[in-house]
Amino acid sequence: MKLNVNGSTHEVDADPATPLLYVLRNDLELNAAKFGCGLGQCGACTVMVDGKAIFSCLTPILLLEGREIKTVEGLGTIDSPGPMQQAFIEEQAAQCGYCIPGMMMRAQALLQSKPDASDAEIQTTLETNLCRCGTHMRILKAVKRARELMKTAAMAPASGERKV
Amino acid sequence: MKFGRFLTGLGALIVVGVAGAFVYAWKPKIAPIKPPDRGSFHQALVEHGAKLAAVGNCTACHTNPGGKSFAGGLTIPTPFGTIYSSNITPDAETGIGTWSEAAFQRAMREGVGRKGEHLYPAFPYDHFTNVSDDDNRALYAFLMTRQPVKATPPPNELPFPLNVRLVLAGWKMLFFRDGAYQVDASQSEEWNRGAYLVNGLGHCGACHTPRNALGAEKASLHLAGGEAEGWSAFALDGSSPAPVVWDKDSLYTYLRQGWHPDHGVANGPMGEVTGNLGLLPDSDIRAMATYIASIMGEPSAERRAKSDKLLEEIKSGPITSAISADPSASGGKGAVIYEAACAVCHENGRPQPFGGLDLRLSSTVHAPDAQNAINMVLYGLPAASGRTSAIMPGFADVLTNDQLNDLLGYLRQHFTDQPAWTDVVQRAADTRTGKYHVSVRPSDGIERGPSNIGAEDQ
Ligand code: FES
Ligand code: FES
């Protein structure tokens, strides 16, 4: 079946019951999303589908025909990181980094639909994502910074420099 | 001419009727008092009142999630319009600080506020009227010693004539009988204690009894299943949808700890109820279980046999390993979704309350309507803050209504002997748009207090 990931269409040869996470990592070699629990309890596998954050470990690809999937790889590149990535780099928010892609995607989904999300909303939204290293304060700081960077990015003339 | 006379007659009748109703409806004001001193209440009485307030689940309606305890302002959607709960902290201006104990007793017994105004029956005085004077005294002591909070709830949004409180006198005339609990001498003391708690302060019927068109509980269908905050409150009589029959012991365990291995975890507003009941002594919980078990009655031999057989089957493990999840087969899509999204928890053998319930045991999946199943799948069971709790992720952002319908169709077909639900797509749409208002609560706590990050209104 066909899957639309980060703007391009991929023909995937996998059982429709396969969770998206495995298809992303094994078939498409997009390794940002992580396997933490496989039970929808840790958020390490969070990606976006049609702008909403979802647990890819619990989402069979059967559900995703014709829908837009976005992973951290779709937020920017190493040379040209997107605002969310930039903010995490600037705040040095990763400890081991395992939870970070999930945190980024859930935060991205929030700020895309609600650019002015309050600090409290950010905290509540990220509640479903666990960080075993305890770097929560930096993660929150990074997301708050991303909130500002995303606004600037949205206002900047389309130079092609920093794509969101 | 004749018609004119008829009109005059009718007019006169209305005037007399209205005047009569007015006399019936009129309640005197009770003089305001200076908010009593904290020290004027015995500590033991206050502590007793705390337990009673927990039975009454007062905090559930009188606290806004994230707001100050008992300061009111919670949105209570009713079929007639929106009501906002009142501030029952002892603040003199905006709460009940100027209420004497007599005023409080009257509110509980008759549903009348201190100024003589009739209260909307969203405040379940049809149950609270059963509460004894002594218990009311303790409740009063508890509430009057809370932190006063200055907060005025938004005005109710009710259409004319429901916004005229006098109308409530008519409602009361039709549906409300005041009076303290009457002991049933033919029953045990424990049973009577249970009935007093369940039908009085516990106001179980407010959710578990169906209501008529005017919002009053149907007395003939006592505890036959009702509705609460967008959830079906399952029948507590013989028509209970539970696949394994309830008995006194299992009811006790469930109410005591908020879950039971054969029935699962309390969810929706019931999570708050069992959380609150945590304050109660075992004897009171046992009394409630005794009374409810008697309402459920003895199951038929056939029902009992079915229940026993199911428990036997459960012991030998999950059933779905035999299912081939082929999306092109009829019902196959639902099977695929179940296998990928649900079975990882619901069939991994981890025991209750932290593992997923084997859905053959689920009242939600066996229920007459799909609402609770829709709520559970869309919103899951949020984590309670700051403590271990059962959780379930929600799938609102990944499942379309059609996909949800596929899934629930599969669950109904494979885990129950009940007919398919036919209105899942429409119900799910109405639930998502908020036309059908659902409150989502963590499983195990009194989560409307100050730091209740898990609770939200959908
Ligand atoms: S791996 Fe998906 S939530 Fe933990
Ligand atoms: S940075 Fe290690 S798990 Fe979050």
XYZ file of C-alpha atoms and ligand atoms in Angstrom:
630
model
C 0.000 0.000 0.000
C 0.949 3.635 -0.412
C 1.997 5.799 2.502
C 2.590 9.519 2.398
C 5.511 10.293 4.693
C 7.100 13.726 5.025
C 5.579 14.853 1.767
C 6.578 11.957 -0.458
C 4.687 8.830 -1.344
C 6.172 5.444 -0.559
C 5.017 2.095 -1.834
C 5.185 -0.203 1.163
C 5.070 -3.965 1.054
C 3.927 -4.873 4.569
C 1.036 -6.565 6.304
C -1.723 -3.966 6.891
C -1.689 -4.853 10.581
C 1.944 -3.758 10.907
C 2.313 -0.825 13.266
C 3.500 2.308 11.517
C 6.554 2.474 13.785
C 8.018 -0.723 12.302
C 7.332 0.402 8.766
C 9.011 3.742 9.397
C 12.099 2.223 10.951
C 12.485 -1.062 9.079
C 11.072 -0.370 5.641
C 11.613 3.337 5.180
C 14.707 3.637 7.361
C 13.368 6.687 9.109
C 14.802 6.068 12.538
C 13.744 9.167 14.440
C 10.662 7.582 16.025
C 11.717 5.159 18.759
C 10.333 1.978 20.239
C 9.887 2.438 23.971
C 7.048 0.325 25.252
C 4.941 -0.656 22.274
C 1.888 -0.082 24.480
C 1.025 3.567 24.016
C 2.414 4.406 27.420
C 5.684 6.235 26.814
C 5.349 8.390 23.703
C 8.819 7.602 22.283
C 7.169 6.540 19.013
C 5.060 9.704 18.587
C 4.701 10.983 15.020
C 2.146 13.241 13.359
C -0.749 12.107 11.214
C -2.774 14.845 9.547
C -1.302 17.331 11.987
C -2.145 15.345 15.139
C 0.306 13.544 17.405
C -0.258 9.796 17.533
C 1.503 6.731 18.926
C 2.957 5.004 15.866
C 3.534 1.778 17.832
C -0.241 1.268 18.100
C -1.240 2.429 14.656
C -1.591 -0.234 11.974
C -0.736 1.142 8.543
C -4.163 0.016 7.380
C -5.524 3.190 8.974
C -3.196 5.512 7.135
C -4.006 5.271 3.465
C -4.213 8.778 2.019
C -3.175 10.474 5.242
C -0.160 12.713 5.817
C 2.453 11.247 8.105
C 5.213 13.438 9.475
C 8.290 12.427 11.460
C 11.191 14.400 12.888
C 12.977 13.872 9.559
C 10.238 15.991 8.024
C 10.844 18.954 10.341
C 14.157 19.964 8.785
C 17.638 18.732 7.957
C 20.968 18.788 9.722
C 22.041 21.742 7.613
C 18.750 23.490 7.875
C 16.954 22.448 11.042
C 13.337 23.460 11.518
C 12.402 25.726 14.422
C 11.496 22.829 16.704
C 14.826 21.129 16.049
C 16.691 24.423 16.329
C 15.099 25.114 19.698
C 16.052 21.681 21.053
C 19.632 22.219 19.885
C 19.821 25.691 21.377
C 18.463 24.513 24.704
C 20.565 21.341 24.619
C 17.428 19.535 25.672
C 18.524 15.973 24.958
C 20.200 13.856 27.597
C 20.237 10.371 26.049
C 17.831 11.649 23.434
C 15.588 8.619 23.285
C 12.385 10.447 24.137
C 13.220 13.585 22.189
C 11.745 12.788 18.760
C 8.433 11.915 20.400
C 8.520 15.086 22.478
C 9.269 17.153 19.375
C 6.451 15.694 17.361
C 3.865 16.127 20.080
C 5.032 19.689 20.690
C 5.062 20.377 16.948
C 1.475 19.165 16.614
C 0.414 21.399 19.491
C 2.161 24.524 18.239
C 1.016 24.046 14.670
C -2.608 23.993 15.717
C -2.135 26.483 18.542
C 0.836 28.785 17.979
C 0.114 30.656 21.215
C -0.257 27.618 23.445
C 0.355 28.591 27.063
C 3.130 27.112 29.178
C 0.511 25.128 31.066
C -0.932 23.755 27.828
C 2.505 22.674 26.700
C 3.070 20.862 29.966
C -0.322 19.126 29.922
C 0.052 18.118 26.297
C 3.440 16.529 26.854
C 2.119 14.572 29.812
C 1.737 11.426 27.708
C 5.450 11.424 26.829
C 7.903 10.060 29.353
C 11.576 10.953 29.722
C 13.618 8.454 31.666
C 16.552 10.850 31.992
C 14.506 13.500 33.728
C 15.389 16.329 31.386
C 11.826 17.640 31.469
C 12.741 21.189 32.414
C 14.989 21.600 29.405
C 12.463 19.975 27.133
C 9.816 22.423 28.293
C 12.241 25.293 27.804
C 13.009 24.075 24.293
C 9.348 23.862 23.379
C 8.763 27.374 24.668
C 11.664 28.566 22.554
C 10.257 26.703 19.576
C 6.988 28.560 20.112
C 8.871 31.823 19.540
C 11.034 30.507 16.687
C 8.008 29.140 14.859
C 6.391 32.562 14.942
C 9.501 34.209 13.548
C 9.804 31.518 10.908
C 6.195 32.032 9.935
C 6.799 35.769 9.562
C 10.115 35.564 7.715
C 10.043 36.118 3.954
C 10.223 32.854 2.044
C 13.951 32.766 1.501
C 14.067 29.003 1.242
C 16.590 29.073 4.056
C 14.572 27.560 6.824
C 11.657 25.501 5.727
C 9.016 24.596 8.258
C -69.034 36.498 23.097
C -69.017 33.012 24.428
C -65.405 32.761 23.492
C -64.688 35.969 25.356
C -66.285 34.561 28.473
C -64.246 31.398 28.089
C -61.109 33.475 27.881
C -62.043 35.437 30.997
C -62.712 32.187 32.819
C -59.452 30.754 31.693
C -57.681 33.929 32.714
C -59.236 33.750 36.174
C -58.241 30.128 36.503
C -54.678 30.933 35.594
C -54.600 33.786 38.094
C -55.922 31.537 40.865
C -53.556 28.764 39.828
C -50.587 31.041 39.740
C -51.523 32.603 43.085
C -51.945 29.150 44.612
C -48.674 27.987 43.195
C -47.111 31.133 44.526
C -48.260 30.405 48.040
C -47.011 26.825 47.734
C -43.832 27.973 46.108
C -42.970 30.770 48.449
C -40.238 29.949 50.935
C -39.032 32.377 53.574
C -35.576 33.827 53.688
C -33.384 32.582 56.534
C -31.474 35.383 58.201
C -27.801 35.646 57.253
C -25.210 34.912 59.886
C -21.641 36.017 60.355
C -19.443 33.176 58.971
C -18.871 30.922 61.973
C -15.500 30.625 63.553
C -13.451 27.578 62.665
C -13.025 26.848 66.347
C -16.768 26.653 66.875
C -16.855 23.199 65.277
C -15.574 20.067 66.963
C -12.710 18.521 65.050
C -14.352 15.095 65.212
C -17.496 16.490 63.628
C -15.481 18.112 60.851
C -13.678 14.845 60.164
C -16.946 12.959 60.069
C -18.259 15.566 57.655
C -15.245 15.028 55.389
C -16.186 11.380 55.009
C -19.793 12.256 54.324
C -18.778 14.836 51.734
C -16.815 12.068 50.064
C -19.920 9.859 49.945
C -21.829 12.758 48.483
C -19.042 13.285 45.927
C -19.647 17.000 46.521
C -16.293 17.911 45.045
C -17.211 16.397 41.691
C -19.763 19.049 40.837
C -18.652 21.867 43.089
C -15.049 22.016 41.873
C -13.880 22.975 38.421
C -10.979 20.813 37.208
C -7.862 22.716 38.147
C -9.806 25.220 40.245
C -10.128 25.713 43.982
C -11.929 22.984 45.887
C -15.671 23.575 46.382
C -15.545 26.977 44.678
C -18.072 25.859 42.045
C -18.329 27.062 38.477
C -18.301 23.621 36.869
C -20.300 23.489 33.655
C -23.151 21.025 34.031
C -24.835 20.448 30.709
C -28.447 19.285 31.023
C -31.035 18.594 28.336
C -32.650 21.878 29.374
C -29.629 24.148 29.269
C -26.391 24.726 31.096
C -26.128 25.051 34.833
C -23.015 26.184 36.668
C -22.361 24.709 40.074
C -22.414 27.035 43.041
C -19.631 28.050 45.381
C -20.071 26.117 48.624
C -17.009 27.453 50.389
C -17.762 29.615 53.449
C -17.060 32.877 51.632
C -19.644 35.380 52.928
C -20.204 37.153 49.651
C -20.035 34.467 46.989
C -20.254 31.189 48.922
C -22.374 29.909 51.771
C -20.565 31.798 54.529
C -23.750 33.497 55.708
C -25.773 30.279 55.817
C -26.848 29.126 59.246
C -27.024 25.423 59.916
C -30.799 25.684 59.585
C -30.383 27.109 56.088
C -28.026 24.289 55.167
C -30.386 21.671 56.589
C -33.239 23.143 54.566
C -31.219 23.150 51.350
C -30.427 19.473 51.811
C -33.922 18.509 52.899
C -36.043 20.694 50.629
C -33.803 22.036 47.887
C -34.253 25.658 48.919
C -31.437 28.216 49.196
C -30.930 30.546 52.133
C -32.771 33.410 50.483
C -35.778 31.165 49.902
C -34.955 30.458 46.267
C -35.728 27.020 44.858
C -32.631 25.135 43.792
C -32.297 23.326 40.486
C -32.458 19.559 40.905
C -29.014 19.246 39.341
C -28.327 19.497 43.061
C -29.727 16.070 43.935
C -31.932 17.055 46.862
C -34.344 14.348 45.759
C -31.680 12.088 47.344
C -30.207 14.406 49.924
C -33.605 14.797 51.526
C -32.942 11.348 53.032
C -29.863 12.524 54.899
C -30.245 12.635 58.677
C -30.032 15.877 60.625
C -26.905 14.613 62.346
C -25.139 13.885 59.096
C -26.141 17.272 57.725
C -24.699 18.866 60.842
C -21.362 17.146 60.173
C -21.428 18.128 56.500
C -22.124 21.705 57.504
C -19.197 21.643 59.920
C -16.933 20.290 57.190
C -17.952 22.822 54.550
C -17.893 25.807 56.898
C -14.318 25.015 57.853
C -13.013 24.914 54.262
C -10.911 27.714 52.833
C -13.286 30.496 51.793
C -12.882 31.293 48.094
C -14.272 34.383 46.424
C -15.730 33.103 43.189
C -19.045 33.620 41.471
C -20.062 31.027 38.905
C -21.261 32.244 35.518
C -25.038 32.721 35.331
C -26.993 29.633 34.290
C -27.958 29.428 30.636
C -31.545 28.252 30.752
C -34.378 29.266 28.438
C -37.601 30.874 29.680
C -39.512 29.737 31.693
C -36.900 27.430 33.211
C -34.809 30.402 34.222
C -37.608 31.394 36.617
C -36.933 29.477 39.777
C -40.581 29.501 40.769
C -41.167 26.909 38.063
C -39.188 24.519 40.218
C -41.983 24.571 42.780
C -44.121 22.856 40.134
C -41.373 20.344 39.432
C -41.128 19.587 43.120
C -44.901 19.222 43.420
C -44.781 16.592 40.679
C -41.614 14.701 41.508
C -40.207 15.535 44.894
C -41.139 14.120 48.305
C -39.129 15.415 51.210
C -38.388 13.457 54.333
C -35.672 11.587 56.157
C -34.778 7.956 55.454
C -37.375 5.441 56.624
C -35.909 2.244 58.022
C -37.200 -0.945 56.439
C -37.667 -3.192 59.451
C -37.880 -6.320 57.324
C -34.256 -5.869 56.274
C -30.982 -6.148 58.161
C -29.275 -3.200 59.739
C -26.497 -3.482 57.172
C -28.967 -3.390 54.306
C -30.624 -0.307 55.755
C -27.281 1.407 56.179
C -26.514 0.606 52.546
C -29.871 1.876 51.328
C -29.399 5.062 53.336
C -25.987 5.686 51.757
C -26.876 4.603 48.211
C -30.210 6.390 47.934
C -29.346 9.327 50.161
C -26.026 11.090 50.193
C -24.441 8.685 47.686
C -27.186 9.622 45.188
C -26.253 6.654 42.991
C -29.614 6.934 41.260
C -28.780 10.412 39.998
C -26.654 8.673 37.362
C -27.814 5.063 37.494
C -31.584 5.667 37.236
C -33.113 6.770 33.930
C -34.873 10.148 33.870
C -38.163 11.260 32.361
C -38.716 14.120 29.915
C -38.745 16.623 32.766
C -35.479 15.401 34.162
C -36.872 13.526 37.159
C -35.759 10.000 37.975
C -38.270 7.359 36.919
C -39.193 5.862 40.264
C -40.366 2.631 38.660
C -36.945 2.076 37.081
C -34.881 2.572 40.211
C -31.169 1.973 39.399
C -32.076 0.436 36.034
C -29.274 2.317 34.256
C -28.959 5.991 33.382
C -26.527 8.568 32.133
C -23.706 10.604 33.628
C -21.607 13.300 32.000
C -21.695 11.656 28.605
C -21.292 8.113 29.942
C -23.813 5.345 30.344
C -24.158 4.582 34.024
C -24.844 0.885 33.818
C -27.877 -0.783 35.321
C -27.441 -1.849 38.933
C -30.532 -4.021 38.895
C -31.098 -7.421 37.283
C -30.507 -5.916 33.842
C -26.810 -5.231 34.526
C -24.810 -5.820 31.319
C -21.862 -7.351 33.218
C -20.888 -10.686 31.626
C -19.856 -12.052 35.018
C -22.648 -11.678 37.553
C -21.960 -9.255 40.340
C -22.384 -10.311 43.927
C -21.956 -8.738 47.314
C -18.247 -9.543 47.473
C -17.328 -8.372 44.005
C -19.322 -5.160 44.472
C -17.517 -4.590 47.735
C -14.105 -5.129 46.134
C -14.937 -2.876 43.193
C -16.237 -0.037 45.342
C -13.391 -0.435 47.810
C -10.501 -0.402 45.360
C -11.961 1.011 42.138
C -11.500 -2.144 40.096
C -12.258 -5.839 40.080
C -10.439 -8.601 38.170
C -13.694 -9.826 36.577
C -15.047 -6.383 35.739
C -12.179 -4.008 35.137
C -11.401 -0.499 36.290
C -13.904 2.236 37.146
C -13.790 4.901 34.475
C -15.531 8.116 33.523
C -17.180 9.826 36.486
C -17.244 6.517 38.384
C -13.475 6.795 38.855
C -14.098 9.815 41.004
C -16.785 8.032 42.950
C -14.605 5.082 43.869
C -11.719 7.459 44.543
C -13.915 9.383 46.958
C -15.249 6.262 48.630
C -11.678 5.549 49.670
C -12.323 7.677 52.748
C -15.156 5.443 53.932
C -14.792 2.648 56.486
C -15.027 -0.906 55.132
C -18.313 -1.424 56.953
C -20.042 1.330 54.982
C -18.719 0.025 51.665
C -19.914 -3.426 52.617
C -23.338 -2.036 53.461
C -23.592 -0.365 50.056
C -22.541 -3.601 48.353
C -25.138 -5.511 50.343
C -27.902 -3.164 49.326
C -26.932 -3.038 45.641
C -26.569 -6.818 45.497
C -30.126 -7.075 46.807
C -31.329 -4.679 44.083
C -29.586 -6.851 41.488
C -31.303 -9.895 42.909
C -30.457 -13.526 42.325
C -29.439 -14.142 38.710
C -31.341 -16.797 36.779
C -29.781 -20.247 36.701
C -29.035 -19.721 33.029
C -27.252 -16.427 33.619
C -25.256 -17.875 36.475
C -24.184 -20.849 34.340
C -23.098 -18.578 31.504
C -21.108 -16.465 33.897
C -19.392 -19.484 35.470
C -18.551 -20.893 32.064
C -17.017 -17.597 30.993
C -14.805 -17.454 34.074
C -13.644 -20.988 33.282
C -12.814 -20.015 29.681
C -10.970 -16.893 30.739
C -8.586 -19.039 32.740
C -7.383 -20.760 29.590
C -6.216 -17.519 28.015
C -7.229 -15.147 25.228
C -9.340 -16.280 22.292
C -8.207 -14.192 19.416
C -4.988 -15.969 18.526
C -7.120 -18.065 16.173
C -8.386 -15.048 14.276
C -6.775 -14.220 10.976
C -6.718 -10.496 10.617
C -7.513 -10.195 6.948
C -8.647 -6.665 6.123
C -10.472 -7.795 2.986
C -12.636 -10.276 4.891
C -15.896 -8.955 6.289
C -15.203 -7.468 9.701
C -11.541 -7.932 8.904
C -10.580 -4.285 9.207
C -11.800 -4.215 12.775
C -9.769 -7.333 13.495
C -6.625 -5.721 12.097
C -7.141 -2.624 14.228
C -7.805 -4.721 17.309
C -4.732 -6.816 16.746
C -2.383 -3.891 16.248
C -3.813 -1.320 18.628
C -5.659 -3.190 21.373
C -4.410 -6.743 21.769
C -0.946 -5.645 22.901
C -2.495 -4.638 26.201
C -5.828 -6.421 26.275
C -4.277 -9.811 25.636
C -0.866 -9.615 27.211
C -1.883 -11.428 30.358
C -0.967 -8.603 32.669
C -3.496 -8.647 35.507
C -5.932 -5.905 36.431
C -5.820 -3.057 37.133
C -2.693 -2.246 35.098
C -3.203 -4.722 32.304
C -5.976 -4.353 29.726
C -9.174 -6.218 30.585
C -10.012 -9.318 28.585
C -12.884 -7.842 26.598
C -15.041 -10.910 27.143
C -15.397 -9.516 30.667
C -16.143 -5.958 29.660
C -19.526 -4.445 30.542
C -18.651 -1.611 28.183
C -18.418 -3.943 25.196
C -21.580 -5.806 26.281
C -23.588 -2.650 27.001
C -26.892 -1.847 25.296
C -25.412 1.239 23.618
C -21.990 2.104 22.250
C -21.385 5.352 24.114
C -18.923 4.119 26.727
C -17.012 2.096 24.168
C -16.763 5.178 21.968
C -15.600 7.308 24.889
C -13.006 4.754 25.931
C -11.554 4.275 22.469
C -11.523 7.995 21.644
C -10.241 9.375 24.932
C -8.821 6.398 26.821
C -8.136 6.573 30.499
C -5.762 9.412 31.394
C -3.051 8.922 33.959
C -3.735 10.231 37.436
C -1.211 12.822 38.497
C 1.439 11.890 40.978
C 0.546 8.271 41.586
C 0.351 4.891 39.926
C -2.880 4.371 38.047
C -4.426 2.313 35.307
C -4.182 4.103 31.971
C -5.290 3.622 28.400
C -4.208 5.737 25.446
C -6.964 7.436 23.456
C -7.291 6.968 19.708
C -9.336 10.035 18.766
C -6.559 11.452 16.600
C -5.887 8.334 14.613
C -9.217 6.573 14.070
C -11.822 8.001 11.729
C -15.440 7.390 12.698
C -15.689 4.650 10.088
C -12.577 2.958 11.411
C -13.951 3.217 14.930
C -17.131 1.608 13.680
C -15.103 -1.241 12.143
C -13.306 -1.766 15.418
C -16.401 -1.736 17.613
C -18.195 -4.008 15.143
C -15.402 -6.510 15.571
C -15.382 -6.239 19.359
C -19.122 -6.774 19.547
C -18.961 -9.741 17.228
C -16.009 -11.484 18.812
C -16.352 -10.789 22.476
C -20.098 -10.749 23.024
C -23.296 -12.499 22.032
C -24.995 -9.131 21.682
C -26.328 -7.601 18.448
C -24.194 -5.076 16.570
C -24.488 -1.421 17.499
C -25.955 0.424 14.545
C -25.321 4.075 15.360
C -21.597 4.174 16.083
C -20.640 6.565 13.280
C -23.253 9.166 14.193
C -22.662 8.868 17.930
C -18.926 9.168 17.448
C -19.408 12.273 15.306
C -21.655 13.872 17.939
C -19.197 12.957 20.654
C -16.301 14.546 18.820
C -18.096 17.772 18.009
C -19.070 18.153 21.645
C -22.775 17.960 20.802
C -22.604 15.055 23.180
C -20.569 16.357 26.086
C -18.202 13.826 27.660
C -16.056 14.367 30.721
C -12.829 12.403 30.809
C -11.414 11.478 34.186
C -8.466 9.447 35.417
C -9.317 6.098 36.912
C -8.467 6.369 40.505
C -8.712 9.714 41.994
C -10.540 12.716 43.183
C -9.205 14.566 40.248
C -11.006 17.842 40.327
C -8.768 19.179 43.025
C -6.021 21.711 42.454
C -3.507 19.640 40.502
C -5.727 17.486 38.386
C -3.859 17.529 35.134
C -5.550 14.377 33.905
C -9.109 15.631 33.916
C -10.654 17.470 31.006
C -13.957 18.055 29.347
C -14.349 16.932 25.775
S 6.575 2.959 22.022
Fe 4.734 3.817 21.425
S 4.099 4.741 23.242
Fe 5.845 3.694 23.916
S 16.508 12.409 27.201
Fe 16.761 10.363 27.755
S 14.747 9.695 27.810
Fe 14.484 11.771 27.616
